Amino acid sequence: MNASLQDRFRGCLVGLAVGDALGGRFEAQSADYIGGRFANTEQLINYITDEIWYTDDTQMAIGVAESLADHGEIIEDRLCESFVANYMPSRGYGRGARAVLDAMEDGDDYQAVAAKHFPGGSFGNGAAMRVAPVGLFFRDDPHIALDQSRLSALPTHLHPLGIEGAQLVALAVAHASNVEQFDRDAFFAHLLEHCKSSEYRCKLETAAQIQEPSELVPLGNGIEALESVTTAIACFALTPRSYEDTIANAIFLGGDTDTIAAMAGSIAGAHLGVRSIPDVLLNNLEESPKGRSYILELADRLHSAYTNRIANATNDT
Ligand code: RVK
Ligand code: MG
Ligand code: MG
């Protein structure tokens, strides 16, 4: 039976957090090392016997989801307030993102920091790792999803590749949440239709042809958006009927495992629903004040706000 929409909202947010938390155990390790420890997905998943803690990816995605649930759209000032309220440096942030968030927290000119820390702005994957709630909330309209994703990236990521990475993940989440039967050709055609840069186009065309995990390697496993966004999308497209295989595809690549598994997990969860997440992972996800129970409630709150938005849009026409 296909997952309900509420179940998909839950699957997306919890799928992001679980991918991040499991991937966080292997961040910066090599593919060879991880592959030497675990022979397959089952061994990787069953290695978890205690609590898994999420990182900055989930912490910032929570901020985006809260802001959307409260305001119904991305409003930069409100989003920044939410980022500051959730900011916890110990979760492990990118160094440019930390500089921007520190400025936001201190009431300094964070936009100037975002513009100058890296010339041309950041092309890190920080905007893409947190964007899944935007894809869910605007799943009915790719043009709004693209625009709102851009707005959600801008406080920290001004480089076009950082922004487009977020837009592609949002579109992937939206599409995954919309379809009952996953059609790989339709999925990549949709992403390519909205892809602007030759850099992402080239990677998406490669991703669309991938038949087995070893072919994911050339897409990249790095902290830059261009080295991780299409990788995450391809991890899902390779095994669209399995949440655990999707995040395992990402983790077995090594490198930025928390973020690639977070993005891939959010897409898989949006398609398959929260029941697709293995109990051993769900039950071990941290139960801190903004842990498992809170994320499930937040997903429900986002779902309610989404159904209100759709109802209001229908009444207006
Ligand atoms: C620690 C040169 C650039 C660049 C530019 C590189 C967390 C830098 C999460 C930078 C994610 C890194 C990740 C990350 C998210 C970006 N020129 N190098 N124009 N733009 N870089 O600092 O939020 O793990 O090496 O903006 O995107 O789990 O340090 O942060 O893996 O990309 O960090 O970019 O990072 P930042 P972010
Ligand atoms: Mg992280
Ligand atoms: Mg990371």
Short mmCIF file of C-alpha atoms and ligand atoms in Angstrom, two decimals:
data_model
loop_
_atom_site.label_atom_id
_atom_site.label_comp_id
_atom_site.label_asym_id
_atom_site.label_seq_id
_atom_site.Cartn_x
_atom_site.Cartn_y
_atom_site.Cartn_z
CA MET A 1 0.00 0.00 0.00
CA ASN A 2 1.29 3.47 -0.86
CA ALA A 3 2.10 5.86 1.96
CA SER A 4 -0.38 8.62 2.83
CA LEU A 5 0.71 12.21 2.35
CA GLN A 6 1.06 12.73 6.10
CA ASP A 7 3.21 9.62 6.24
CA ARG A 8 5.36 11.02 3.44
CA PHE A 9 5.88 14.30 5.28
CA ARG A 10 6.99 12.30 8.31
CA GLY A 11 9.15 10.05 6.14
CA CYS A 12 10.87 13.03 4.55
CA LEU A 13 11.85 14.84 7.75
CA VAL A 14 12.67 11.74 9.77
CA GLY A 15 14.35 10.19 6.72
CA LEU A 16 16.61 13.23 6.55
CA ALA A 17 17.45 13.07 10.26
CA VAL A 18 18.12 9.32 10.27
CA GLY A 19 20.29 9.52 7.14
CA ASP A 20 22.22 12.39 8.72
CA ALA A 21 22.60 10.63 12.07
CA LEU A 22 23.70 7.28 10.63
CA GLY A 23 25.89 8.99 8.01
CA GLY A 24 27.37 11.15 10.76
CA ARG A 25 29.01 8.06 12.23
CA PHE A 26 31.11 7.76 9.05
CA GLU A 27 31.73 11.39 8.06
CA ALA A 28 35.09 11.86 6.27
CA GLN A 29 35.89 8.13 6.29
CA SER A 30 36.96 6.52 3.03
CA ALA A 31 34.80 4.20 0.96
CA ASP A 32 37.43 1.47 1.30
CA TYR A 33 37.40 1.69 5.08
CA ILE A 34 33.60 1.59 5.36
CA GLY A 35 33.37 -1.19 2.77
CA GLY A 36 35.97 -3.16 4.76
CA ARG A 37 33.82 -2.98 7.90
CA PHE A 38 30.44 -3.83 6.37
CA ALA A 39 29.68 -6.25 3.55
CA ASN A 40 26.18 -4.98 2.80
CA THR A 41 23.28 -2.73 3.84
CA GLU A 42 22.04 -5.14 6.49
CA GLN A 43 25.37 -5.22 8.31
CA LEU A 44 25.63 -1.43 8.17
CA ILE A 45 22.14 -0.89 9.59
CA ASN A 46 22.39 -3.58 12.26
CA TYR A 47 25.65 -2.15 13.53
CA ILE A 48 23.49 0.49 15.24
CA THR A 49 22.62 -0.64 18.75
CA ASP A 50 22.64 2.70 20.55
CA GLU A 51 21.46 6.27 20.08
CA ILE A 52 22.38 8.06 16.84
CA TRP A 53 22.74 11.84 16.88
CA TYR A 54 22.00 14.14 13.99
CA THR A 55 24.29 16.97 12.85
CA ASP A 56 23.93 20.50 11.42
CA ASP A 57 22.02 19.15 8.40
CA THR A 58 18.98 18.21 10.48
CA GLN A 59 19.39 21.13 12.85
CA MET A 60 19.08 23.59 9.95
CA ALA A 61 16.33 21.61 8.19
CA ILE A 62 14.32 21.84 11.43
CA GLY A 63 14.75 25.62 11.23
CA VAL A 64 13.46 25.68 7.65
CA ALA A 65 10.48 23.44 8.49
CA GLU A 66 9.55 25.50 11.56
CA SER A 67 9.72 28.72 9.57
CA LEU A 68 7.49 27.32 6.81
CA ALA A 69 4.99 25.84 9.26
CA ASP A 70 4.75 29.18 11.11
CA HIS A 71 4.75 31.60 8.16
CA GLY A 72 3.66 29.61 5.12
CA GLU A 73 6.56 30.88 3.02
CA ILE A 74 10.24 31.69 3.26
CA ILE A 75 10.70 35.14 4.79
CA GLU A 76 14.42 35.79 5.18
CA ASP A 77 14.27 37.54 8.57
CA ARG A 78 12.03 34.86 10.06
CA LEU A 79 14.20 32.09 8.61
CA CYS A 80 17.35 33.64 10.09
CA GLU A 81 15.65 33.90 13.50
CA SER A 82 14.87 30.22 13.25
CA PHE A 83 18.46 29.37 12.26
CA VAL A 84 19.76 31.34 15.26
CA ALA A 85 17.25 29.76 17.67
CA ASN A 86 18.40 26.31 16.55
CA TYR A 87 22.12 27.10 16.21
CA MET A 88 24.27 24.63 18.13
CA PRO A 89 27.90 24.82 16.94
CA SER A 90 28.65 21.41 18.46
CA ARG A 91 26.51 19.80 15.75
CA GLY A 92 29.37 20.50 13.30
CA TYR A 93 28.80 23.23 10.69
CA GLY A 94 30.76 24.21 7.58
CA ARG A 95 33.28 26.94 8.39
CA GLY A 96 31.65 29.57 6.16
CA ALA A 97 28.22 28.71 7.55
CA ARG A 98 29.57 29.12 11.08
CA ALA A 99 30.89 32.58 10.30
CA VAL A 100 27.51 33.61 8.87
CA LEU A 101 25.53 32.11 11.75
CA ASP A 102 27.82 33.71 14.33
CA ALA A 103 27.17 37.08 12.66
CA MET A 104 23.41 36.43 12.62
CA GLU A 105 23.49 35.50 16.30
CA ASP A 106 25.47 38.65 17.19
CA GLY A 107 23.17 40.92 15.16
CA ASP A 108 26.02 41.75 12.77
CA ASP A 109 25.77 42.18 9.01
CA TYR A 110 25.54 38.47 8.13
CA GLN A 111 24.80 39.22 4.49
CA ALA A 112 28.17 40.95 4.17
CA VAL A 113 29.84 37.91 5.79
CA ALA A 114 28.02 35.54 3.40
CA ALA A 115 29.12 37.64 0.43
CA LYS A 116 32.77 37.96 1.48
CA HIS A 117 33.75 34.79 3.35
CA PHE A 118 34.08 32.95 0.04
CA PRO A 119 34.46 35.17 -3.05
CA GLY A 120 31.28 34.73 -5.09
CA GLY A 121 29.49 33.14 -2.15
CA SER A 122 29.45 29.59 -0.79
CA PHE A 123 28.95 26.64 -3.10
CA GLY A 124 28.94 24.23 -0.16
CA ASN A 125 26.07 21.76 0.17
CA GLY A 126 24.61 23.53 3.24
CA ALA A 127 21.61 24.99 1.40
CA ALA A 128 20.84 21.65 -0.27
CA MET A 129 21.12 19.64 2.97
CA ARG A 130 18.37 21.67 4.68
CA VAL A 131 15.96 22.30 1.79
CA ALA A 132 13.76 19.18 1.87
CA PRO A 133 10.89 20.90 3.79
CA VAL A 134 10.66 23.48 0.99
CA GLY A 135 10.30 20.74 -1.62
CA LEU A 136 7.55 19.11 0.45
CA PHE A 137 5.67 22.31 1.19
CA PHE A 138 5.64 23.47 -2.45
CA ARG A 139 5.33 19.98 -3.98
CA ASP A 140 2.34 21.14 -6.04
CA ASP A 141 4.21 23.79 -8.05
CA PRO A 142 7.81 23.42 -9.28
CA HIS A 143 8.13 27.11 -10.09
CA ILE A 144 7.23 28.17 -6.56
CA ALA A 145 9.44 25.39 -5.19
CA LEU A 146 12.38 26.73 -7.22
CA ASP A 147 11.85 30.29 -6.06
CA GLN A 148 11.32 29.39 -2.41
CA SER A 149 14.37 27.12 -2.44
CA ARG A 150 16.47 30.00 -3.73
CA LEU A 151 15.15 32.21 -0.92
CA SER A 152 15.92 29.51 1.65
CA ALA A 153 19.53 29.30 0.40
CA LEU A 154 20.32 33.03 0.21
CA PRO A 155 21.11 33.82 3.87
CA THR A 156 24.18 31.57 3.74
CA HIS A 157 24.73 30.42 0.14
CA LEU A 158 25.01 33.04 -2.59
CA HIS A 159 26.94 31.09 -5.21
CA PRO A 160 24.73 29.90 -8.11
CA LEU A 161 25.92 26.30 -7.66
CA GLY A 162 25.03 26.36 -3.96
CA ILE A 163 21.57 27.71 -4.79
CA GLU A 164 20.91 25.37 -7.71
CA GLY A 165 21.94 22.38 -5.58
CA ALA A 166 19.18 23.29 -3.14
CA GLN A 167 16.70 23.74 -5.97
CA LEU A 168 17.45 20.29 -7.40
CA VAL A 169 17.06 18.55 -4.03
CA ALA A 170 13.75 20.38 -3.46
CA LEU A 171 12.46 19.32 -6.87
CA ALA A 172 13.54 15.74 -6.23
CA VAL A 173 11.71 15.69 -2.88
CA ALA A 174 8.60 17.24 -4.44
CA HIS A 175 8.56 14.76 -7.31
CA ALA A 176 9.19 11.79 -5.02
CA SER A 177 6.32 12.86 -2.77
CA ASN A 178 3.97 13.25 -5.74
CA VAL A 179 4.36 9.93 -7.54
CA GLU A 180 2.87 6.59 -6.58
CA GLN A 181 5.05 4.53 -8.90
CA PHE A 182 8.59 5.80 -9.33
CA ASP A 183 9.57 6.20 -12.98
CA ARG A 184 13.27 6.85 -13.29
CA ASP A 185 13.11 8.42 -16.76
CA ALA A 186 10.31 10.78 -15.72
CA PHE A 187 12.21 11.71 -12.55
CA PHE A 188 15.40 12.71 -14.35
CA ALA A 189 13.49 14.37 -17.21
CA HIS A 190 11.74 16.55 -14.62
CA LEU A 191 15.02 17.54 -12.97
CA LEU A 192 16.72 18.21 -16.31
CA GLU A 193 13.78 20.33 -17.45
CA HIS A 194 14.46 22.74 -14.58
CA CYS A 195 18.25 22.48 -14.51
CA LYS A 196 20.00 25.71 -15.51
CA SER A 197 23.73 25.10 -15.35
CA SER A 198 25.83 22.92 -17.63
CA GLU A 199 27.67 21.59 -14.54
CA TYR A 200 24.55 20.06 -12.97
CA ARG A 201 23.12 19.05 -16.36
CA CYS A 202 26.19 16.99 -17.12
CA LYS A 203 26.02 15.26 -13.73
CA LEU A 204 22.28 14.61 -13.96
CA GLU A 205 22.72 13.05 -17.39
CA THR A 206 25.34 10.72 -15.93
CA ALA A 207 23.16 9.98 -12.88
CA ALA A 208 20.22 9.05 -15.10
CA GLN A 209 22.23 6.17 -16.60
CA ILE A 210 23.52 4.60 -13.38
CA GLN A 211 22.68 0.92 -12.93
CA GLU A 212 24.79 -0.12 -9.94
CA PRO A 213 26.38 1.44 -6.83
CA SER A 214 29.97 1.46 -8.17
CA GLU A 215 28.85 3.86 -10.92
CA LEU A 216 27.94 6.48 -8.28
CA VAL A 217 31.61 7.19 -7.53
CA PRO A 218 32.30 9.69 -10.37
CA LEU A 219 29.41 11.89 -9.19
CA GLY A 220 31.43 12.80 -6.09
CA ASN A 221 31.21 12.51 -2.30
CA GLY A 222 32.41 15.96 -1.26
CA ILE A 223 31.17 18.91 0.77
CA GLU A 224 30.58 21.11 -2.32
CA ALA A 225 27.03 21.05 -3.65
CA LEU A 226 28.20 19.99 -7.10
CA GLU A 227 30.04 17.03 -5.55
CA SER A 228 27.10 15.75 -3.52
CA VAL A 229 23.64 16.82 -4.73
CA THR A 230 23.41 14.67 -7.85
CA THR A 231 25.08 11.85 -5.91
CA ALA A 232 22.27 11.89 -3.36
CA ILE A 233 19.64 12.06 -6.10
CA ALA A 234 21.26 9.09 -7.85
CA CYS A 235 21.50 7.10 -4.58
CA PHE A 236 17.71 7.29 -4.35
CA ALA A 237 17.02 6.66 -8.04
CA LEU A 238 19.12 3.49 -7.92
CA THR A 239 17.03 1.87 -5.15
CA PRO A 240 13.75 3.83 -5.03
CA ARG A 241 11.85 1.08 -3.22
CA SER A 242 14.22 0.86 -0.24
CA TYR A 243 14.98 3.60 2.29
CA GLU A 244 17.84 1.65 3.86
CA ASP A 245 19.51 0.76 0.56
CA THR A 246 19.27 4.41 -0.48
CA ILE A 247 21.12 5.73 2.57
CA ALA A 248 23.54 2.79 2.43
CA ASN A 249 24.37 3.70 -1.19
CA ALA A 250 25.35 7.15 0.12
CA ILE A 251 27.31 5.97 3.16
CA PHE A 252 29.31 3.35 1.28
CA LEU A 253 30.71 6.18 -0.89
CA GLY A 254 32.51 7.68 2.12
CA GLY A 255 33.32 11.39 2.36
CA ASP A 256 30.41 13.69 3.26
CA THR A 257 28.31 10.73 4.35
CA ASP A 258 26.00 12.59 6.75
CA THR A 259 24.91 15.10 4.15
CA ILE A 260 24.60 12.78 1.16
CA ALA A 261 22.63 10.29 3.27
CA ALA A 262 20.50 13.13 4.68
CA MET A 263 19.56 14.40 1.22
CA ALA A 264 19.03 10.91 -0.21
CA GLY A 265 17.09 9.87 2.91
CA SER A 266 14.77 12.86 2.66
CA ILE A 267 13.92 12.00 -0.95
CA ALA A 268 13.39 8.31 -0.16
CA GLY A 269 11.30 9.13 2.91
CA ALA A 270 9.13 11.53 0.91
CA HIS A 271 8.41 8.74 -1.55
CA LEU A 272 8.11 5.71 0.73
CA GLY A 273 6.82 7.21 3.98
CA VAL A 274 8.05 6.89 7.54
CA ARG A 275 7.21 3.18 7.79
CA SER A 276 9.97 2.44 5.29
CA ILE A 277 12.60 3.50 7.85
CA PRO A 278 13.92 0.44 9.72
CA ASP A 279 12.82 0.33 13.36
CA VAL A 280 16.40 -0.09 14.56
CA LEU A 281 17.26 3.31 13.06
CA LEU A 282 14.03 5.12 13.93
CA ASN A 283 14.03 3.90 17.52
CA ASN A 284 17.66 4.86 18.04
CA LEU A 285 17.31 8.37 16.65
CA GLU A 286 18.10 10.77 19.49
CA GLU A 287 15.15 11.62 21.69
CA SER A 288 16.43 15.07 22.73
CA PRO A 289 14.07 18.11 22.98
CA LYS A 290 14.16 18.40 19.17
CA GLY A 291 14.73 14.72 18.56
CA ARG A 292 12.55 11.95 17.12
CA SER A 293 9.19 12.86 18.69
CA TYR A 294 9.63 16.56 17.95
CA ILE A 295 10.58 15.91 14.31
CA LEU A 296 7.48 13.71 13.85
CA GLU A 297 5.29 16.47 15.34
CA LEU A 298 6.99 19.08 13.18
CA ALA A 299 6.28 16.97 10.08
CA ASP A 300 2.61 16.83 11.09
CA ARG A 301 2.57 20.58 11.65
CA LEU A 302 4.12 21.16 8.23
CA HIS A 303 1.59 18.80 6.68
CA SER A 304 -1.33 20.72 8.28
CA ALA A 305 0.09 24.03 7.07
CA TYR A 306 0.47 22.51 3.61
CA THR A 307 -3.14 21.29 3.45
CA ASN A 308 -4.31 24.75 4.60
CA ARG A 309 -2.23 26.41 1.91
CA ILE A 310 -3.70 24.16 -0.77
CA ALA A 311 -7.25 24.70 0.55
CA ASN A 312 -6.78 28.49 0.55
CA ALA A 313 -5.32 28.43 -2.96
CA THR A 314 -8.33 26.40 -4.15
CA ASN A 315 -10.80 28.81 -2.48
CA ASP A 316 -9.07 31.78 -4.13
CA THR A 317 -9.65 30.41 -7.65
C1 RVK B 1 30.92 19.96 8.43
C2 RVK B 1 36.06 27.68 -1.97
C3 RVK B 1 34.24 26.77 -0.92
C4 RVK B 1 33.41 27.78 -1.47
C5 RVK B 1 34.00 28.76 -2.33
C6 RVK B 1 33.89 24.79 0.57
C7 RVK B 1 28.76 20.23 7.47
C8 RVK B 1 34.71 25.18 1.79
C9 RVK B 1 27.57 19.54 6.81
C10 RVK B 1 33.66 25.22 2.88
C11 RVK B 1 27.88 19.62 5.33
C12 RVK B 1 32.78 24.06 2.48
C13 RVK B 1 28.65 20.89 5.21
C14 RVK B 1 31.36 24.14 3.07
C15 RVK B 1 27.77 22.03 4.81
C16 RVK B 1 32.20 26.48 -0.25
N1 RVK B 1 35.33 28.66 -2.55
N2 RVK B 1 35.56 26.73 -1.17
N3 RVK B 1 33.30 29.74 -2.92
N4 RVK B 1 32.16 27.58 -1.03
N5 RVK B 1 33.45 26.00 -0.18
O1 RVK B 1 31.33 26.63 4.84
O2 RVK B 1 26.86 24.85 5.22
O3 RVK B 1 29.80 19.35 7.79
O4 RVK B 1 35.65 24.16 2.03
O5 RVK B 1 29.48 27.43 3.29
O6 RVK B 1 27.74 24.61 2.88
O7 RVK B 1 27.40 18.23 7.23
O8 RVK B 1 34.20 25.07 4.17
O9 RVK B 1 29.20 25.42 4.76
O10 RVK B 1 28.69 18.54 4.93
O11 RVK B 1 32.73 24.13 1.07
O12 RVK B 1 29.21 21.19 6.50
O13 RVK B 1 30.75 25.37 2.75
O14 RVK B 1 28.59 23.15 4.71
P1 RVK B 1 30.22 26.33 3.92
P2 RVK B 1 27.97 24.55 4.33
MG MG B 2 26.48 17.64 9.00
MG MG B 3 28.12 16.77 5.94
#
